[in-house]
PDB file of C-alpha atoms and ligand atoms in Angstrom:
ATOM      1  CA  MET A 187     223.118 166.048 152.746  1.00 96.00           C
ATOM      2  CA  LYS A 188     225.126 167.793 155.441  1.00 98.00           C
ATOM      3  CA  HIS A 189     224.628 165.401 158.383  1.00 98.00           C
ATOM      4  CA  LEU A 190     223.950 161.726 158.963  1.00 98.00           C
ATOM      5  CA  LEU A 191     221.685 161.796 162.004  1.00 98.00           C
ATOM      6  CA  ASN A 192     219.514 158.718 161.448  1.00 98.00           C
ATOM      7  CA  ILE A 193     218.009 156.433 158.815  1.00 98.00           C
ATOM      8  CA  GLU A 194     214.558 157.846 159.536  1.00 98.00           C
ATOM      9  CA  THR A 195     215.183 161.074 157.633  1.00 98.00           C
ATOM     10  CA  LEU A 196     217.210 159.599 154.751  1.00 98.00           C
ATOM     11  CA  GLU A 197     215.701 159.182 151.306  1.00 98.00           C
ATOM     12  CA  ALA A 198     216.008 155.803 149.590  1.00 98.00           C
ATOM     13  CA  SER A 199     218.098 157.505 146.897  1.00 98.00           C
ATOM     14  CA  GLN A 200     220.556 158.768 149.535  1.00 98.00           C
ATOM     15  CA  ILE A 201     220.870 155.288 151.041  1.00 98.00           C
ATOM     16  CA  ASN A 202     221.528 153.818 147.600  1.00 98.00           C
ATOM     17  CA  GLU A 203     224.133 156.496 146.890  1.00 98.00           C
ATOM     18  CA  ILE A 204     225.953 155.620 150.124  1.00 98.00           C
ATOM     19  CA  LEU A 205     225.875 151.893 149.276  1.00 98.00           C
ATOM     20  CA  ALA A 206     227.270 152.522 145.801  1.00 98.00           C
ATOM     21  CA  ARG A 207     230.027 154.771 147.201  1.00 97.00           C
ATOM     22  CA  ALA A 208     230.878 152.132 149.838  1.00 98.00           C
ATOM     23  CA  ALA A 209     231.459 149.605 147.048  1.00 97.00           C
ATOM     24  CA  GLU A 210     233.779 152.096 145.306  1.00 95.00           C
ATOM     25  CA  MET A 211     235.636 152.727 148.541  1.00 96.00           C
ATOM     26  CA  LYS A 212     236.145 149.018 149.080  1.00 96.00           C
ATOM     27  CA  GLN A 213     237.416 148.508 145.545  1.00 94.00           C
ATOM     28  CA  THR A 214     239.852 151.404 145.730  1.00 91.00           C
ATOM     29  CA  ARG A 215     241.078 150.909 149.281  1.00 90.00           C
ATOM     30  CA  GLY A 216     244.666 151.822 149.928  1.00 77.00           C
ATOM     31  CA  PRO A 217     246.115 155.184 149.261  1.00 65.00           C
ATOM     32  CA  HIS A 218     243.266 156.934 147.506  1.00 69.00           C
ATOM     33  CA  GLN A 219     244.326 159.114 144.626  1.00 71.00           C
ATOM     34  CA  GLU A 220     241.960 161.729 145.867  1.00 78.00           C
ATOM     35  CA  ARG A 221     242.141 162.873 149.466  1.00 91.00           C
ATOM     36  CA  PRO A 222     238.762 164.492 149.916  1.00 94.00           C
ATOM     37  CA  LEU A 223     239.323 165.221 153.614  1.00 97.00           C
ATOM     38  CA  ALA A 224     242.820 166.720 153.126  1.00 96.00           C
ATOM     39  CA  GLY A 225     243.331 169.622 155.495  1.00 97.00           C
ATOM     40  CA  GLU A 226     240.308 168.664 157.603  1.00 98.00           C
ATOM     41  CA  CYS A 227     240.200 167.761 161.258  1.00 98.00           C
ATOM     42  CA  TRP A 228     237.302 165.624 162.570  1.00 98.00           C
ATOM     43  CA  ALA A 229     236.395 165.137 166.217  1.00 98.00           C
ATOM     44  CA  LEU A 230     235.116 161.801 167.489  1.00 98.00           C
ATOM     45  CA  MET A 231     233.209 162.511 170.703  1.00 98.00           C
ATOM     46  CA  PHE A 232     232.140 159.267 172.392  1.00 98.00           C
ATOM     47  CA  SER A 233     230.150 158.837 175.615  1.00 98.00           C
ATOM     48  CA  LYS A 234     229.995 155.037 175.229  1.00 98.00           C
ATOM     49  CA  SER A 235     232.536 152.304 174.486  1.00 98.00           C
ATOM     50  CA  SER A 236     233.383 151.416 170.898  1.00 98.00           C
ATOM     51  CA  THR A 237     235.756 149.208 168.955  1.00 98.00           C
ATOM     52  CA  ARG A 238     234.425 149.049 165.392  1.00 98.00           C
ATOM     53  CA  THR A 239     232.869 152.478 165.075  1.00 98.00           C
ATOM     54  CA  ARG A 240     235.817 154.311 166.603  1.00 98.00           C
ATOM     55  CA  LEU A 241     238.414 152.357 164.645  1.00 98.00           C
ATOM     56  CA  SER A 242     236.595 152.559 161.316  1.00 98.00           C
ATOM     57  CA  PHE A 243     236.155 156.326 161.627  1.00 98.00           C
ATOM     58  CA  GLU A 244     239.710 156.970 162.843  1.00 98.00           C
ATOM     59  CA  VAL A 245     241.214 154.843 160.061  1.00 97.00           C
ATOM     60  CA  GLY A 246     238.707 156.057 157.465  1.00 97.00           C
ATOM     61  CA  ILE A 247     239.341 159.743 158.163  1.00 97.00           C
ATOM     62  CA  ARG A 248     243.118 159.161 157.890  1.00 96.00           C
ATOM     63  CA  GLU A 249     242.766 157.178 154.651  1.00 95.00           C
ATOM     64  CA  LEU A 250     240.784 160.062 153.192  1.00 96.00           C
ATOM     65  CA  GLY A 251     243.518 162.532 154.105  1.00 95.00           C
ATOM     66  CA  GLY A 252     241.983 164.031 157.237  1.00 97.00           C
ATOM     67  CA  GLN A 253     243.002 164.045 160.892  1.00 98.00           C
ATOM     68  CA  PRO A 254     240.821 162.490 163.602  1.00 98.00           C
ATOM     69  CA  VAL A 255     240.813 163.714 167.201  1.00 98.00           C
ATOM     70  CA  PHE A 256     239.265 161.348 169.738  1.00 98.00           C
ATOM     71  CA  LEU A 257     237.477 162.913 172.709  1.00 98.00           C
ATOM     72  CA  ALA A 258     236.147 160.610 175.404  1.00 98.00           C
ATOM     73  CA  ALA A 259     233.160 162.465 176.828  1.00 95.00           C
ATOM     74  CA  ASN A 260     234.304 161.795 180.372  1.00 94.00           C
ATOM     75  CA  ASP A 261     237.677 163.411 179.693  1.00 97.00           C
ATOM     76  CA  ILE A 262     236.199 166.678 178.465  1.00 97.00           C
ATOM     77  CA  GLN A 263     234.006 169.191 180.264  1.00 97.00           C
ATOM     78  CA  LEU A 264     230.886 167.643 178.710  1.00 97.00           C
ATOM     79  CA  GLY A 265     231.341 164.839 181.220  1.00 95.00           C
ATOM     80  CA  ARG A 266     231.214 167.397 184.058  1.00 95.00           C
ATOM     81  CA  GLY A 267     228.007 168.936 182.829  1.00 97.00           C
ATOM     82  CA  GLU A 268     228.981 171.501 180.189  1.00 98.00           C
ATOM     83  CA  PRO A 269     225.931 171.727 177.920  1.00 98.00           C
ATOM     84  CA  ILE A 270     226.032 170.062 174.517  1.00 98.00           C
ATOM     85  CA  ARG A 271     225.124 173.368 172.867  1.00 98.00           C
ATOM     86  CA  ASP A 272     228.214 175.056 174.312  1.00 98.00           C
ATOM     87  CA  THR A 273     230.449 172.118 173.439  1.00 98.00           C
ATOM     88  CA  ALA A 274     229.011 172.246 169.917  1.00 98.00           C
ATOM     89  CA  ARG A 275     229.720 175.943 169.488  1.00 98.00           C
ATOM     90  CA  VAL A 276     233.339 175.495 170.596  1.00 98.00           C
ATOM     91  CA  MET A 277     233.924 172.494 168.363  1.00 98.00           C
ATOM     92  CA  GLY A 278     232.248 174.216 165.426  1.00 98.00           C
ATOM     93  CA  ARG A 279     234.995 176.834 165.514  1.00 98.00           C
ATOM     94  CA  MET A 280     237.865 174.364 165.591  1.00 98.00           C
ATOM     95  CA  VAL A 281     237.038 171.234 163.620  1.00 98.00           C
ATOM     96  CA  ASP A 282     235.428 170.442 160.276  1.00 98.00           C
ATOM     97  CA  GLY A 283     233.168 167.595 161.312  1.00 98.00           C
ATOM     98  CA  ALA A 284     232.063 165.531 164.293  1.00 99.00           C
ATOM     99  CA  VAL A 285     231.230 161.875 164.868  1.00 99.00           C
ATOM    100  CA  ILE A 286     229.192 161.471 168.039  1.00 98.00           C
ATOM    101  CA  ARG A 287     228.253 158.415 170.104  1.00 98.00           C
ATOM    102  CA  THR A 288     225.939 159.195 172.972  1.00 98.00           C
ATOM    103  CA  TYR A 289     222.623 158.438 174.677  1.00 98.00           C
ATOM    104  CA  ALA A 290     219.972 160.952 173.587  1.00 98.00           C
ATOM    105  CA  GLN A 291     219.252 161.351 169.881  1.00 98.00           C
ATOM    106  CA  GLY A 292     218.352 164.942 170.676  1.00 98.00           C
ATOM    107  CA  ASP A 293     221.950 165.627 171.728  1.00 98.00           C
ATOM    108  CA  VAL A 294     223.292 164.695 168.291  1.00 98.00           C
ATOM    109  CA  GLU A 295     220.604 166.788 166.629  1.00 98.00           C
ATOM    110  CA  GLU A 296     221.311 169.754 168.904  1.00 98.00           C
ATOM    111  CA  PHE A 297     225.024 169.397 168.243  1.00 98.00           C
ATOM    112  CA  ALA A 298     224.426 169.441 164.482  1.00 98.00           C
ATOM    113  CA  ALA A 299     222.218 172.522 164.733  1.00 98.00           C
ATOM    114  CA  MET A 300     224.472 174.476 167.100  1.00 98.00           C
ATOM    115  CA  SER A 301     227.920 173.562 165.753  1.00 98.00           C
ATOM    116  CA  GLY A 302     227.257 174.264 162.087  1.00 98.00           C
ATOM    117  CA  ILE A 303     229.643 171.468 161.093  1.00 98.00           C
ATOM    118  CA  ARG A 304     228.996 168.089 159.462  1.00 98.00           C
ATOM    119  CA  THR A 305     227.740 165.726 162.158  1.00 99.00           C
ATOM    120  CA  ILE A 306     227.456 161.940 162.124  1.00 99.00           C
ATOM    121  CA  ASN A 307     225.467 159.809 164.571  1.00 99.00           C
ATOM    122  CA  ALA A 308     227.833 157.039 165.666  1.00 99.00           C
ATOM    123  CA  LEU A 309     225.056 155.450 167.806  1.00 99.00           C
ATOM    124  CA  THR A 310     222.420 156.847 170.119  1.00 98.00           C
ATOM    125  CA  ASP A 311     219.763 155.068 172.156  1.00 98.00           C
ATOM    126  CA  GLU A 312     217.427 155.653 169.210  1.00 98.00           C
ATOM    127  CA  GLU A 313     219.394 154.719 166.097  1.00 98.00           C
ATOM    128  CA  HIS A 314     222.683 153.308 164.807  1.00 99.00           C
ATOM    129  CA  PRO A 315     222.571 154.488 161.188  1.00 99.00           C
ATOM    130  CA  CYS A 316     226.231 153.797 160.353  1.00 99.00           C
ATOM    131  CA  GLN A 317     225.798 150.162 161.370  1.00 99.00           C
ATOM    132  CA  ILE A 318     222.708 149.553 159.297  1.00 98.00           C
ATOM    133  CA  LEU A 319     224.122 151.299 156.207  1.00 99.00           C
ATOM    134  CA  SER A 320     227.122 149.008 156.457  1.00 98.00           C
ATOM    135  CA  ASP A 321     224.900 145.961 156.954  1.00 99.00           C
ATOM    136  CA  LEU A 322     222.837 146.869 153.892  1.00 99.00           C
ATOM    137  CA  PHE A 323     226.075 147.144 151.911  1.00 98.00           C
ATOM    138  CA  THR A 324     227.149 143.713 153.171  1.00 98.00           C
ATOM    139  CA  ILE A 325     223.861 142.139 152.120  1.00 98.00           C
ATOM    140  CA  VAL A 326     224.011 143.723 148.661  1.00 98.00           C
ATOM    141  CA  GLU A 327     227.620 142.595 148.329  1.00 98.00           C
ATOM    142  CA  LYS A 328     226.709 139.016 149.137  1.00 98.00           C
ATOM    143  CA  ARG A 329     223.247 138.710 147.615  1.00 98.00           C
ATOM    144  CA  GLY A 330     223.388 141.241 144.778  1.00 97.00           C
ATOM    145  CA  SER A 331     220.359 143.244 145.871  1.00 97.00           C
ATOM    146  CA  LEU A 332     217.899 143.783 148.698  1.00 97.00           C
ATOM    147  CA  ASP A 333     214.922 143.353 146.414  1.00 96.00           C
ATOM    148  CA  GLY A 334     212.537 140.681 147.606  1.00 97.00           C
ATOM    149  CA  LEU A 335     214.636 139.769 150.628  1.00 98.00           C
ATOM    150  CA  THR A 336     213.370 139.006 154.118  1.00 98.00           C
ATOM    151  CA  VAL A 337     215.499 140.034 157.091  1.00 98.00           C
ATOM    152  CA  ALA A 338     214.704 138.482 160.478  1.00 99.00           C
ATOM    153  CA  PHE A 339     215.917 140.450 163.490  1.00 99.00           C
ATOM    154  CA  ILE A 340     215.979 138.329 166.651  1.00 98.00           C
ATOM    155  CA  GLY A 341     216.460 139.883 170.088  1.00 98.00           C
ATOM    156  CA  ASP A 342     215.870 143.366 171.473  1.00 98.00           C
ATOM    157  CA  GLY A 343     213.322 144.683 168.991  1.00 98.00           C
ATOM    158  CA  ASP A 344     213.280 148.105 170.631  1.00 98.00           C
ATOM    159  CA  CYS A 345     217.012 148.832 170.555  1.00 98.00           C
ATOM    160  CA  ASN A 346     218.830 151.354 168.373  1.00 98.00           C
ATOM    161  CA  VAL A 347     219.913 148.734 165.819  1.00 99.00           C
ATOM    162  CA  ALA A 348     216.390 147.302 165.465  1.00 98.00           C
ATOM    163  CA  ARG A 349     214.939 150.778 165.048  1.00 98.00           C
ATOM    164  CA  SER A 350     217.401 151.618 162.285  1.00 98.00           C
ATOM    165  CA  TRP A 351     216.441 148.332 160.609  1.00 98.00           C
ATOM    166  CA  ILE A 352     212.780 149.357 160.758  1.00 98.00           C
ATOM    167  CA  TRP A 353     213.494 152.601 158.937  1.00 98.00           C
ATOM    168  CA  ALA A 354     215.755 150.896 156.405  1.00 98.00           C
ATOM    169  CA  ALA A 355     213.090 148.310 155.558  1.00 98.00           C
ATOM    170  CA  ALA A 356     210.427 150.984 155.227  1.00 98.00           C
ATOM    171  CA  LYS A 357     212.595 153.119 152.929  1.00 98.00           C
ATOM    172  CA  LEU A 358     213.972 150.332 150.743  1.00 98.00           C
ATOM    173  CA  GLY A 359     210.974 148.013 150.631  1.00 97.00           C
ATOM    174  CA  PHE A 360     212.423 144.711 151.821  1.00 98.00           C
ATOM    175  CA  THR A 361     210.562 142.615 154.400  1.00 98.00           C
ATOM    176  CA  LEU A 362     211.607 142.869 158.047  1.00 98.00           C
ATOM    177  CA  ARG A 363     210.462 140.443 160.709  1.00 98.00           C
ATOM    178  CA  ILE A 364     211.268 141.198 164.328  1.00 98.00           C
ATOM    179  CA  ALA A 365     211.135 138.423 166.935  1.00 99.00           C
ATOM    180  CA  ALA A 366     211.274 139.878 170.425  1.00 98.00           C
ATOM    181  CA  PRO A 367     209.678 139.326 173.816  1.00 98.00           C
ATOM    182  CA  SER A 368     206.538 141.432 174.175  1.00 98.00           C
ATOM    183  CA  ARG A 369     208.242 143.816 176.641  1.00 98.00           C
ATOM    184  CA  PHE A 370     210.994 144.538 174.107  1.00 98.00           C
ATOM    185  CA  GLN A 371     209.098 145.035 170.887  1.00 98.00           C
ATOM    186  CA  PRO A 372     209.253 148.313 168.980  1.00 98.00           C
ATOM    187  CA  PRO A 373     206.385 150.708 169.743  1.00 98.00           C
ATOM    188  CA  ALA A 374     203.423 149.978 167.463  1.00 97.00           C
ATOM    189  CA  ASP A 375     203.119 153.651 166.529  1.00 98.00           C
ATOM    190  CA  LEU A 376     206.730 153.722 165.343  1.00 98.00           C
ATOM    191  CA  VAL A 377     206.187 150.640 163.165  1.00 98.00           C
ATOM    192  CA  ALA A 378     202.982 152.181 161.794  1.00 97.00           C
ATOM    193  CA  ARG A 379     204.691 155.514 161.146  1.00 97.00           C
ATOM    194  CA  ALA A 380     207.534 153.786 159.316  1.00 98.00           C
ATOM    195  CA  GLY A 381     205.093 151.919 157.083  1.00 97.00           C
ATOM    196  CA  GLY A 382     206.554 149.241 154.831  1.00 91.00           C
ATOM    197  CA  ASN A 383     206.515 145.509 155.244  1.00 96.00           C
ATOM    198  CA  ILE A 384     207.374 145.026 158.917  1.00 98.00           C
ATOM    199  CA  HIS A 385     206.097 142.182 161.071  1.00 98.00           C
ATOM    200  CA  VAL A 386     206.603 141.870 164.817  1.00 98.00           C
ATOM    201  CA  THR A 387     206.211 138.561 166.665  1.00 98.00           C
ATOM    202  CA  THR A 388     207.307 136.762 169.814  1.00 98.00           C
ATOM    203  CA  ASP A 389     208.048 133.617 167.791  1.00 98.00           C
ATOM    204  CA  VAL A 390     211.718 133.201 166.782  1.00 98.00           C
ATOM    205  CA  LEU A 391     211.118 130.265 164.448  1.00 98.00           C
ATOM    206  CA  ALA A 392     208.165 131.931 162.722  1.00 98.00           C
ATOM    207  CA  ALA A 393     210.303 135.023 162.114  1.00 98.00           C
ATOM    208  CA  SER A 394     213.177 132.881 160.854  1.00 98.00           C
ATOM    209  CA  ASN A 395     211.055 130.744 158.544  1.00 98.00           C
ATOM    210  CA  GLY A 396     212.394 131.170 155.002  1.00 98.00           C
ATOM    211  CA  ALA A 397     214.346 134.326 155.939  1.00 98.00           C
ATOM    212  CA  ASP A 398     217.283 135.360 153.752  1.00 98.00           C
ATOM    213  CA  VAL A 399     219.103 137.091 156.625  1.00 98.00           C
ATOM    214  CA  LEU A 400     219.148 136.240 160.331  1.00 99.00           C
ATOM    215  CA  TYR A 401     220.382 139.202 162.336  1.00 99.00           C
ATOM    216  CA  THR A 402     220.925 139.776 166.024  1.00 98.00           C
ATOM    217  CA  ASP A 403     222.354 142.290 168.491  1.00 98.00           C
ATOM    218  CA  VAL A 404     223.182 142.179 172.186  1.00 98.00           C
ATOM    219  CA  TRP A 405     220.411 141.651 174.735  1.00 98.00           C
ATOM    220  CA  ILE A 406     221.817 144.376 176.977  1.00 98.00           C
ATOM    221  CA  SER A 407     222.598 147.553 175.083  1.00 98.00           C
ATOM    222  CA  MET A 408     225.003 150.133 176.472  1.00 98.00           C
ATOM    223  CA  GLY A 409     223.259 152.131 179.167  1.00 98.00           C
ATOM    224  CA  LYS A 410     220.911 149.253 180.089  1.00 98.00           C
ATOM    225  CA  GLU A 411     223.324 147.417 182.364  1.00 98.00           C
ATOM    226  CA  ASP A 412     221.146 147.936 185.438  1.00 98.00           C
ATOM    227  CA  GLU A 413     218.441 145.840 183.722  1.00 98.00           C
ATOM    228  CA  ALA A 414     220.864 142.998 183.020  1.00 98.00           C
ATOM    229  CA  ALA A 415     219.198 140.317 185.146  1.00 98.00           C
ATOM    230  CA  PHE A 416     215.684 141.117 183.913  1.00 98.00           C
ATOM    231  CA  ARG A 417     216.781 141.295 180.303  1.00 98.00           C
ATOM    232  CA  THR A 418     218.745 138.060 180.486  1.00 98.00           C
ATOM    233  CA  ALA A 419     215.624 136.295 181.749  1.00 98.00           C
ATOM    234  CA  GLN A 420     213.288 137.964 179.242  1.00 98.00           C
ATOM    235  CA  PHE A 421     215.494 137.292 176.223  1.00 98.00           C
ATOM    236  CA  SER A 422     216.181 133.643 177.005  1.00 98.00           C
ATOM    237  CA  GLY A 423     215.502 131.785 173.750  1.00 96.00           C
ATOM    238  CA  TYR A 424     215.754 134.896 171.558  1.00 98.00           C
ATOM    239  CA  GLN A 425     218.846 133.485 169.991  1.00 98.00           C
ATOM    240  CA  ILE A 426     220.257 132.655 166.570  1.00 98.00           C
ATOM    241  CA  ASN A 427     221.076 128.963 166.789  1.00 98.00           C
ATOM    242  CA  GLN A 428     220.880 125.875 164.629  1.00 97.00           C
ATOM    243  CA  ALA A 429     217.094 125.733 164.983  1.00 98.00           C
ATOM    244  CA  ALA A 430     216.723 129.278 163.648  1.00 98.00           C
ATOM    245  CA  VAL A 431     219.146 128.569 160.798  1.00 98.00           C
ATOM    246  CA  SER A 432     217.215 125.393 159.924  1.00 98.00           C
ATOM    247  CA  ALA A 433     213.929 127.301 159.991  1.00 98.00           C
ATOM    248  CA  ALA A 434     215.412 129.812 157.559  1.00 98.00           C
ATOM    249  CA  GLY A 435     216.326 126.928 155.248  1.00 96.00           C
ATOM    250  CA  GLY A 436     218.837 127.245 152.456  1.00 84.00           C
ATOM    251  CA  SER A 437     221.864 129.233 153.532  1.00 94.00           C
ATOM    252  CA  PRO A 438     220.736 132.399 155.288  1.00 98.00           C
ATOM    253  CA  LEU A 439     223.234 135.142 155.881  1.00 98.00           C
ATOM    254  CA  VAL A 440     223.818 135.140 159.628  1.00 98.00           C
ATOM    255  CA  MET A 441     224.809 138.618 160.749  1.00 99.00           C
ATOM    256  CA  HIS A 442     225.737 140.283 164.035  1.00 98.00           C
ATOM    257  CA  CYS A 443     226.677 143.922 164.511  1.00 98.00           C
ATOM    258  CA  LEU A 444     229.081 142.892 167.316  1.00 98.00           C
ATOM    259  CA  PRO A 445     230.179 142.699 170.069  1.00 98.00           C
ATOM    260  CA  ALA A 446     228.749 139.171 170.401  1.00 98.00           C
ATOM    261  CA  TYR A 447     227.892 137.322 173.582  1.00 98.00           C
ATOM    262  CA  ARG A 448     228.014 133.615 172.840  1.00 98.00           C
ATOM    263  CA  GLY A 449     225.372 131.558 174.527  1.00 98.00           C
ATOM    264  CA  LYS A 450     223.134 134.619 174.775  1.00 98.00           C
ATOM    265  CA  GLU A 451     221.898 136.128 171.475  1.00 98.00           C
ATOM    266  CA  ILE A 452     223.873 133.620 169.357  1.00 98.00           C
ATOM    267  CA  THR A 453     225.433 130.235 169.980  1.00 98.00           C
ATOM    268  CA  ASP A 454     229.182 129.827 169.646  1.00 98.00           C
ATOM    269  CA  GLU A 455     228.622 127.131 167.008  1.00 98.00           C
ATOM    270  CA  THR A 456     226.432 129.356 164.821  1.00 98.00           C
ATOM    271  CA  PHE A 457     228.695 132.362 165.306  1.00 98.00           C
ATOM    272  CA  GLU A 458     231.835 130.495 164.254  1.00 98.00           C
ATOM    273  CA  ALA A 459     230.097 128.806 161.323  1.00 98.00           C
ATOM    274  CA  ASN A 460     229.250 132.287 160.027  1.00 98.00           C
ATOM    275  CA  ALA A 461     232.387 134.144 161.085  1.00 98.00           C
ATOM    276  CA  GLN A 462     233.323 134.975 157.501  1.00 98.00           C
ATOM    277  CA  THR A 463     230.092 136.909 156.992  1.00 98.00           C
ATOM    278  CA  ILE A 464     230.173 138.511 160.433  1.00 98.00           C
ATOM    279  CA  PHE A 465     233.737 139.804 160.076  1.00 98.00           C
ATOM    280  CA  ASP A 466     233.152 140.925 156.485  1.00 98.00           C
ATOM    281  CA  GLN A 467     230.263 142.849 158.005  1.00 98.00           C
ATOM    282  CA  ALA A 468     232.644 144.380 160.563  1.00 98.00           C
ATOM    283  CA  GLU A 469     235.206 145.276 157.874  1.00 98.00           C
ATOM    284  CA  ASN A 470     232.504 146.937 155.814  1.00 98.00           C
ATOM    285  CA  ARG A 471     232.050 149.492 158.567  1.00 98.00           C
ATOM    286  CA  LEU A 472     235.287 151.080 157.310  1.00 98.00           C
ATOM    287  CA  HIS A 473     234.225 151.271 153.674  1.00 98.00           C
ATOM    288  CA  THR A 474     230.762 152.557 154.542  1.00 98.00           C
ATOM    289  CA  GLN A 475     232.083 155.147 156.990  1.00 98.00           C
ATOM    290  CA  LYS A 476     234.366 156.449 154.238  1.00 97.00           C
ATOM    291  CA  ALA A 477     231.416 156.606 151.856  1.00 98.00           C
ATOM    292  CA  VAL A 478     229.451 158.715 154.330  1.00 98.00           C
ATOM    293  CA  LEU A 479     232.435 160.972 155.058  1.00 98.00           C
ATOM    294  CA  THR A 480     232.879 161.759 151.377  1.00 97.00           C
ATOM    295  CA  LEU A 481     229.186 162.349 150.684  1.00 98.00           C
ATOM    296  CA  LEU A 482     228.422 164.876 153.408  1.00 98.00           C
ATOM    297  CA  GLU A 483     228.538 168.434 152.089  1.00 97.00           C
ATOM    298  CA  ALA A 484     230.152 171.097 154.218  1.00 95.00           C
TER     299      ALA A 484
HETATM  300  N1  LIG B1440     228.861 147.448 166.093  1.00 62.06           N
HETATM  301  C1  LIG B1440     229.425 148.510 166.693  1.00 62.06           C
HETATM  302  O1  LIG B1440     228.985 149.669 166.592  1.00 62.06           O
HETATM  303  O2  LIG B1440     230.535 148.199 167.402  1.00 62.06           O
HETATM  304  P1  LIG B1440     231.293 149.140 168.420  1.00 62.06           P
HETATM  305  O3  LIG B1440     230.370 149.361 169.591  1.00 62.06           O
HETATM  306  O4  LIG B1440     232.528 148.367 168.803  1.00 62.06           O
HETATM  307  O5  LIG B1440     231.623 150.434 167.750  1.00 62.06           O
HETATM  308  N1  LIG B1441     222.412 147.870 170.703  1.00 62.06           N
HETATM  309  C1  LIG B1441     223.826 147.881 171.006  1.00 62.06           C
HETATM  310  C2  LIG B1441     224.641 148.109 169.786  1.00 62.06           C
HETATM  311  C3  LIG B1441     226.123 147.972 169.998  1.00 62.06           C
HETATM  312  C4  LIG B1441     226.903 148.256 168.760  1.00 62.06           C
HETATM  313  C5  LIG B1441     224.105 148.950 172.048  1.00 62.06           C
HETATM  314  O1  LIG B1441     223.524 150.038 171.967  1.00 62.06           O
HETATM  315  O2  LIG B1441     224.903 148.687 172.957  1.00 62.06           O
END
């Protein structure tokens, strides 16, 4: 595998290899004996804000012996209209790999094709593969396996994170339930194309019923700010709260990719009661990013 562009085109065996490597990375954190990125320089080119993804890649690349260079898209000529294919051909001659956060999935794919260097999707409007790989690792770490589990995603069922969950469920065979308002459900043809055991509903409690994992993401993804008022009204009630946790029964893992907006997609009470899981999940971004960085082949 040369690039990580999405979950959609990964094989189950590749996902499992990344999860196993992430566990190794976590166990051996600190100065690694091996420095697989020694002598390499990686560019992080971001068109959207980031705390976790940027930090985990910058720290991860350094821990693996490489050098990160952060490029805010608005500070480089890309932000003034230089085409992605030209940016890619310049960067391909100067750096060894690129981590890209942007809007169009096609831009990351074009960059990968035109630059010739290892390319990682650090979030597009279509997918957030690094997040979901890390979340899968967190679930395996805490529950031992994904086999037979039911994940309930509550919120914007058509966002990048939900779409990556759809592909992960289809590839790995666990059950995914998505509770979202009808205007924000994933396209039926995408769910059908993914296959697998995926159920879409408008009913939060039905989706939560007996679920092993309750998962949510922001109601207003980056780039959707002009829809804020409409989305806030539409998503009212699409929240992880005590009622959802009770419907899950037992002790569901409550997960959030972060950043979290209390009182919107999750209550403060439920967030704080599950902070250990949620911040373990955030930490695992680092270990999973390092796993991906070491598995891509130049
Ligand atoms: N979850 C996530 O990707 O966080 P950032 O936007 O802070 O990178
Ligand atoms: N769906 C969110 C994820 C943030 C990590 C967004 O795109 O803003």
